Amino acid sequence: MSQATTIIDLARLSLSHGEGRRLELPVRLEPLELGGQSYAVMPEAVETTLEISRPSGGYAFHLRFPFRIEGPCMRCLEGASKDAEVDAREIFQEHTDDEELRSPYVTDDELDLGRWAHDAAALALPVQLLCRPDCAGLCPVCGESLNDADPAEHEHESEPDPRWDKLRELKLE
Ligand SMILES: [Zn+2]
Ligand SMILES: [Zn+2]
């Protein structure tokens, strides 16, 4: 696979004021953190669409790309995946102290597309990643998945383990 583009040299685009350019670029993304777990981003290189326009005294950027994350279900740890979409904008004005107008991804006429795409993907993640919306999670007693399980098999109260009673006594002290 060819090297994915991550740094855009804005000067080389030599856009005049009022001009715009639309670029389609593959960007390789590092795994994303979600709920203490690491989730792989698919495909290996996401296909981004980057629109760059040149309003007076700066740049405006619009970044879009679909992606998919894959990793363990947050309840039962089975494999799960979810489609998500990035739709993000940044502005960079050359002569201003207004932080809002100075994109942190632009330095010396270079746009760090890789870093922006990574941060934008992290913001676009779902709050929860589940193998299915009604995932029943793991049995708190035996740790087995409760999906497709007979609830009767997990009524563990019927045969209490004497060791648990010992533990409870210890905790009460
Ligand atoms: Zn699950
Ligand atoms: Zn159980």
mmCIF file of C-alpha atoms and ligand atoms in Angstrom:
data_model
loop_
_atom_site.group_PDB
_atom_site.id
_atom_site.type_symbol
_atom_site.label_atom_id
_atom_site.label_comp_id
_atom_site.label_asym_id
_atom_site.label_seq_id
_atom_site.Cartn_x
_atom_site.Cartn_y
_atom_site.Cartn_z
ATOM 1 C CA MET A 1 0.000 0.000 0.000
ATOM 2 C CA SER A 2 1.265 3.446 -0.846
ATOM 3 C CA GLN A 3 2.200 5.907 1.865
ATOM 4 C CA ALA A 4 -0.901 7.634 3.187
ATOM 5 C CA THR A 5 -0.803 11.411 2.980
ATOM 6 C CA THR A 6 -0.990 13.177 6.297
ATOM 7 C CA ILE A 7 0.639 16.587 5.830
ATOM 8 C CA ILE A 8 -0.820 19.013 3.303
ATOM 9 C CA ASP A 9 1.524 21.700 2.035
ATOM 10 C CA LEU A 10 -0.901 24.598 1.655
ATOM 11 C CA ALA A 11 1.595 26.870 -0.073
ATOM 12 C CA ARG A 12 2.062 24.351 -2.870
ATOM 13 C CA LEU A 13 -1.649 24.404 -3.631
ATOM 14 C CA SER A 14 -1.103 28.106 -4.457
ATOM 15 C CA LEU A 15 -4.751 28.992 -4.025
ATOM 16 C CA SER A 16 -5.677 32.603 -4.669
ATOM 17 C CA HIS A 17 -8.198 34.349 -2.446
ATOM 18 C CA GLY A 18 -11.662 33.101 -3.222
ATOM 19 C CA GLU A 19 -10.362 29.896 -4.783
ATOM 20 C CA GLY A 20 -11.059 26.410 -3.496
ATOM 21 C CA ARG A 21 -9.776 22.913 -3.956
ATOM 22 C CA ARG A 22 -11.238 19.525 -3.223
ATOM 23 C CA LEU A 23 -8.851 16.681 -2.411
ATOM 24 C CA GLU A 24 -9.530 12.988 -1.972
ATOM 25 C CA LEU A 25 -6.829 11.530 0.250
ATOM 26 C CA PRO A 26 -6.208 8.236 2.016
ATOM 27 C CA VAL A 27 -5.244 8.685 5.674
ATOM 28 C CA ARG A 28 -4.019 5.959 7.974
ATOM 29 C CA LEU A 29 -5.438 6.247 11.492
ATOM 30 C CA GLU A 30 -4.075 4.901 14.758
ATOM 31 C CA PRO A 31 -6.443 2.837 16.944
ATOM 32 C CA LEU A 32 -8.886 4.952 18.969
ATOM 33 C CA GLU A 33 -9.418 4.806 22.724
ATOM 34 C CA LEU A 34 -12.960 4.306 23.950
ATOM 35 C CA GLY A 35 -13.929 3.358 27.505
ATOM 36 C CA GLY A 36 -10.390 2.215 28.306
ATOM 37 C CA GLN A 37 -10.287 -0.134 25.305
ATOM 38 C CA SER A 38 -8.434 0.212 22.041
ATOM 39 C CA TYR A 39 -10.472 0.075 18.850
ATOM 40 C CA ALA A 40 -9.070 -0.484 15.370
ATOM 41 C CA VAL A 41 -10.150 1.913 12.643
ATOM 42 C CA MET A 42 -11.273 0.331 9.373
ATOM 43 C CA PRO A 43 -10.365 0.488 6.572
ATOM 44 C CA GLU A 44 -6.615 0.636 7.126
ATOM 45 C CA ALA A 45 -6.540 3.950 5.293
ATOM 46 C CA VAL A 46 -9.768 5.940 5.433
ATOM 47 C CA GLU A 47 -10.799 7.758 2.259
ATOM 48 C CA THR A 48 -11.052 11.386 3.260
ATOM 49 C CA THR A 49 -12.564 14.251 1.306
ATOM 50 C CA LEU A 50 -10.896 17.540 2.162
ATOM 51 C CA GLU A 51 -12.210 20.841 0.853
ATOM 52 C CA ILE A 52 -9.876 23.785 1.183
ATOM 53 C CA SER A 53 -11.033 27.295 0.453
ATOM 54 C CA ARG A 54 -9.241 30.570 0.730
ATOM 55 C CA PRO A 55 -11.335 33.322 2.227
ATOM 56 C CA SER A 56 -9.551 36.634 2.706
ATOM 57 C CA GLY A 57 -6.491 36.272 4.929
ATOM 58 C CA GLY A 58 -6.664 32.577 5.655
ATOM 59 C CA TYR A 59 -7.955 29.106 4.985
ATOM 60 C CA ALA A 60 -11.160 27.222 5.641
ATOM 61 C CA PHE A 61 -11.200 23.436 5.736
ATOM 62 C CA HIS A 62 -13.994 20.893 5.562
ATOM 63 C CA LEU A 63 -13.104 17.266 6.251
ATOM 64 C CA ARG A 64 -15.400 14.309 5.754
ATOM 65 C CA PHE A 65 -14.920 10.566 5.788
ATOM 66 C CA PRO A 66 -16.791 7.428 6.770
ATOM 67 C CA PHE A 67 -15.087 4.841 8.934
ATOM 68 C CA ARG A 68 -15.751 1.806 11.052
ATOM 69 C CA ILE A 69 -14.348 0.846 14.422
ATOM 70 C CA GLU A 70 -13.864 -2.738 15.516
ATOM 71 C CA GLY A 71 -13.145 -4.078 18.989
ATOM 72 C CA PRO A 72 -14.636 -5.696 22.069
ATOM 73 C CA CYS A 73 -18.273 -5.133 23.022
ATOM 74 C CA MET A 74 -18.351 -2.927 26.148
ATOM 75 C CA ARG A 75 -20.673 -5.336 27.962
ATOM 76 C CA CYS A 76 -19.734 -8.868 26.898
ATOM 77 C CA LEU A 77 -16.318 -8.387 25.197
ATOM 78 C CA GLU A 78 -17.427 -10.231 22.042
ATOM 79 C CA GLY A 79 -16.332 -8.704 18.753
ATOM 80 C CA ALA A 80 -18.306 -5.584 17.871
ATOM 81 C CA SER A 81 -18.147 -2.917 15.195
ATOM 82 C CA LYS A 82 -19.827 0.358 14.425
ATOM 83 C CA ASP A 83 -19.978 2.699 11.445
ATOM 84 C CA ALA A 84 -19.325 6.361 12.087
ATOM 85 C CA GLU A 85 -18.801 9.491 10.053
ATOM 86 C CA VAL A 86 -16.552 12.492 10.407
ATOM 87 C CA ASP A 87 -17.837 15.889 9.273
ATOM 88 C CA ALA A 88 -15.522 18.536 10.701
ATOM 89 C CA ARG A 89 -14.474 22.097 9.928
ATOM 90 C CA GLU A 90 -11.438 24.171 10.788
ATOM 91 C CA ILE A 91 -10.544 27.789 10.098
ATOM 92 C CA PHE A 92 -7.138 29.342 9.975
ATOM 93 C CA GLN A 93 -6.732 33.111 9.842
ATOM 94 C CA GLU A 94 -3.228 34.426 9.422
ATOM 95 C CA HIS A 95 -3.533 37.691 11.329
ATOM 96 C CA THR A 96 -5.585 37.150 14.435
ATOM 97 C CA ASP A 97 -5.087 36.226 18.077
ATOM 98 C CA ASP A 98 -8.527 34.644 18.239
ATOM 99 C CA GLU A 99 -7.892 30.988 19.094
ATOM 100 C CA GLU A 100 -11.170 30.007 17.463
ATOM 101 C CA LEU A 101 -9.875 31.229 14.123
ATOM 102 C CA ARG A 102 -6.462 29.628 14.399
ATOM 103 C CA SER A 103 -6.745 25.920 13.741
ATOM 104 C CA PRO A 104 -4.293 23.963 15.919
ATOM 105 C CA TYR A 105 -3.658 21.696 12.918
ATOM 106 C CA VAL A 106 -2.046 24.414 10.798
ATOM 107 C CA THR A 107 1.597 25.373 11.240
ATOM 108 C CA ASP A 108 3.818 27.211 8.770
ATOM 109 C CA ASP A 109 1.434 26.755 5.844
ATOM 110 C CA GLU A 110 1.093 23.044 6.537
ATOM 111 C CA LEU A 111 -2.105 21.260 7.516
ATOM 112 C CA ASP A 112 -1.572 18.204 9.716
ATOM 113 C CA LEU A 113 -4.394 16.192 8.198
ATOM 114 C CA GLY A 114 -3.383 12.986 9.971
ATOM 115 C CA ARG A 115 -3.682 14.487 13.451
ATOM 116 C CA TRP A 116 -6.913 16.301 12.632
ATOM 117 C CA ALA A 117 -8.480 13.162 11.121
ATOM 118 C CA HIS A 118 -7.515 11.177 14.233
ATOM 119 C CA ASP A 119 -8.978 13.758 16.648
ATOM 120 C CA ALA A 120 -12.118 14.182 14.542
ATOM 121 C CA ALA A 121 -12.659 10.417 14.420
ATOM 122 C CA ALA A 122 -12.289 10.229 18.216
ATOM 123 C CA LEU A 123 -14.981 12.940 18.577
ATOM 124 C CA ALA A 124 -17.289 11.121 16.142
ATOM 125 C CA LEU A 125 -17.212 7.847 18.078
ATOM 126 C CA PRO A 126 -20.399 6.469 19.584
ATOM 127 C CA VAL A 127 -20.578 6.677 23.375
ATOM 128 C CA GLN A 128 -21.038 2.934 23.607
ATOM 129 C CA LEU A 129 -19.948 0.125 21.354
ATOM 130 C CA LEU A 130 -22.090 -2.970 21.753
ATOM 131 C CA CYS A 131 -22.226 -6.239 19.802
ATOM 132 C CA ARG A 132 -25.989 -5.602 19.585
ATOM 133 C CA PRO A 133 -28.238 -2.913 21.079
ATOM 134 C CA ASP A 134 -29.729 -5.240 23.695
ATOM 135 C CA CYS A 135 -26.525 -7.043 24.659
ATOM 136 C CA ALA A 136 -27.188 -8.699 28.022
ATOM 137 C CA GLY A 137 -23.544 -8.544 29.129
ATOM 138 C CA LEU A 138 -21.776 -11.013 31.360
ATOM 139 C CA CYS A 139 -23.136 -12.953 34.298
ATOM 140 C CA PRO A 140 -21.784 -11.192 37.409
ATOM 141 C CA VAL A 141 -21.346 -14.544 39.154
ATOM 142 C CA CYS A 142 -19.748 -16.875 36.601
ATOM 143 C CA GLY A 143 -18.595 -14.359 33.963
ATOM 144 C CA GLU A 144 -20.228 -16.117 31.010
ATOM 145 C CA SER A 145 -22.059 -14.187 28.319
ATOM 146 C CA LEU A 146 -25.776 -13.941 29.026
ATOM 147 C CA ASN A 147 -26.614 -13.521 25.346
ATOM 148 C CA ASP A 148 -28.499 -16.555 24.099
ATOM 149 C CA ALA A 149 -28.106 -18.148 27.520
ATOM 150 C CA ASP A 150 -30.886 -19.833 29.442
ATOM 151 C CA PRO A 151 -31.548 -17.504 32.428
ATOM 152 C CA ALA A 152 -32.178 -20.560 34.574
ATOM 153 C CA GLU A 153 -28.542 -21.583 34.127
ATOM 154 C CA HIS A 154 -27.433 -18.384 35.846
ATOM 155 C CA GLU A 155 -29.587 -18.556 38.945
ATOM 156 C CA HIS A 156 -26.508 -19.253 40.986
ATOM 157 C CA GLU A 157 -28.178 -18.456 44.311
ATOM 158 C CA SER A 158 -29.538 -22.007 44.427
ATOM 159 C CA GLU A 159 -26.086 -23.405 45.065
ATOM 160 C CA PRO A 160 -24.131 -20.867 47.098
ATOM 161 C CA ASP A 161 -20.405 -21.276 47.268
ATOM 162 C CA PRO A 162 -19.369 -21.308 50.939
ATOM 163 C CA ARG A 163 -16.213 -19.375 50.046
ATOM 164 C CA TRP A 164 -18.366 -16.299 49.222
ATOM 165 C CA ASP A 165 -19.774 -16.311 52.754
ATOM 166 C CA LYS A 166 -16.237 -16.244 54.099
ATOM 167 C CA LEU A 167 -15.432 -13.284 51.863
ATOM 168 C CA ARG A 168 -18.525 -11.392 52.967
ATOM 169 C CA GLU A 169 -17.614 -11.910 56.603
ATOM 170 C CA LEU A 170 -14.135 -10.531 55.916
ATOM 171 C CA LYS A 171 -15.528 -7.435 54.243
ATOM 172 C CA LEU A 172 -17.877 -6.715 57.143
ATOM 173 C CA GLU A 173 -15.068 -6.484 59.633
HETATM 174 ZN ZN ZN B 1 -22.054 -7.714 23.759
HETATM 175 ZN ZN ZN B 2 -23.676 -17.300 35.528
#
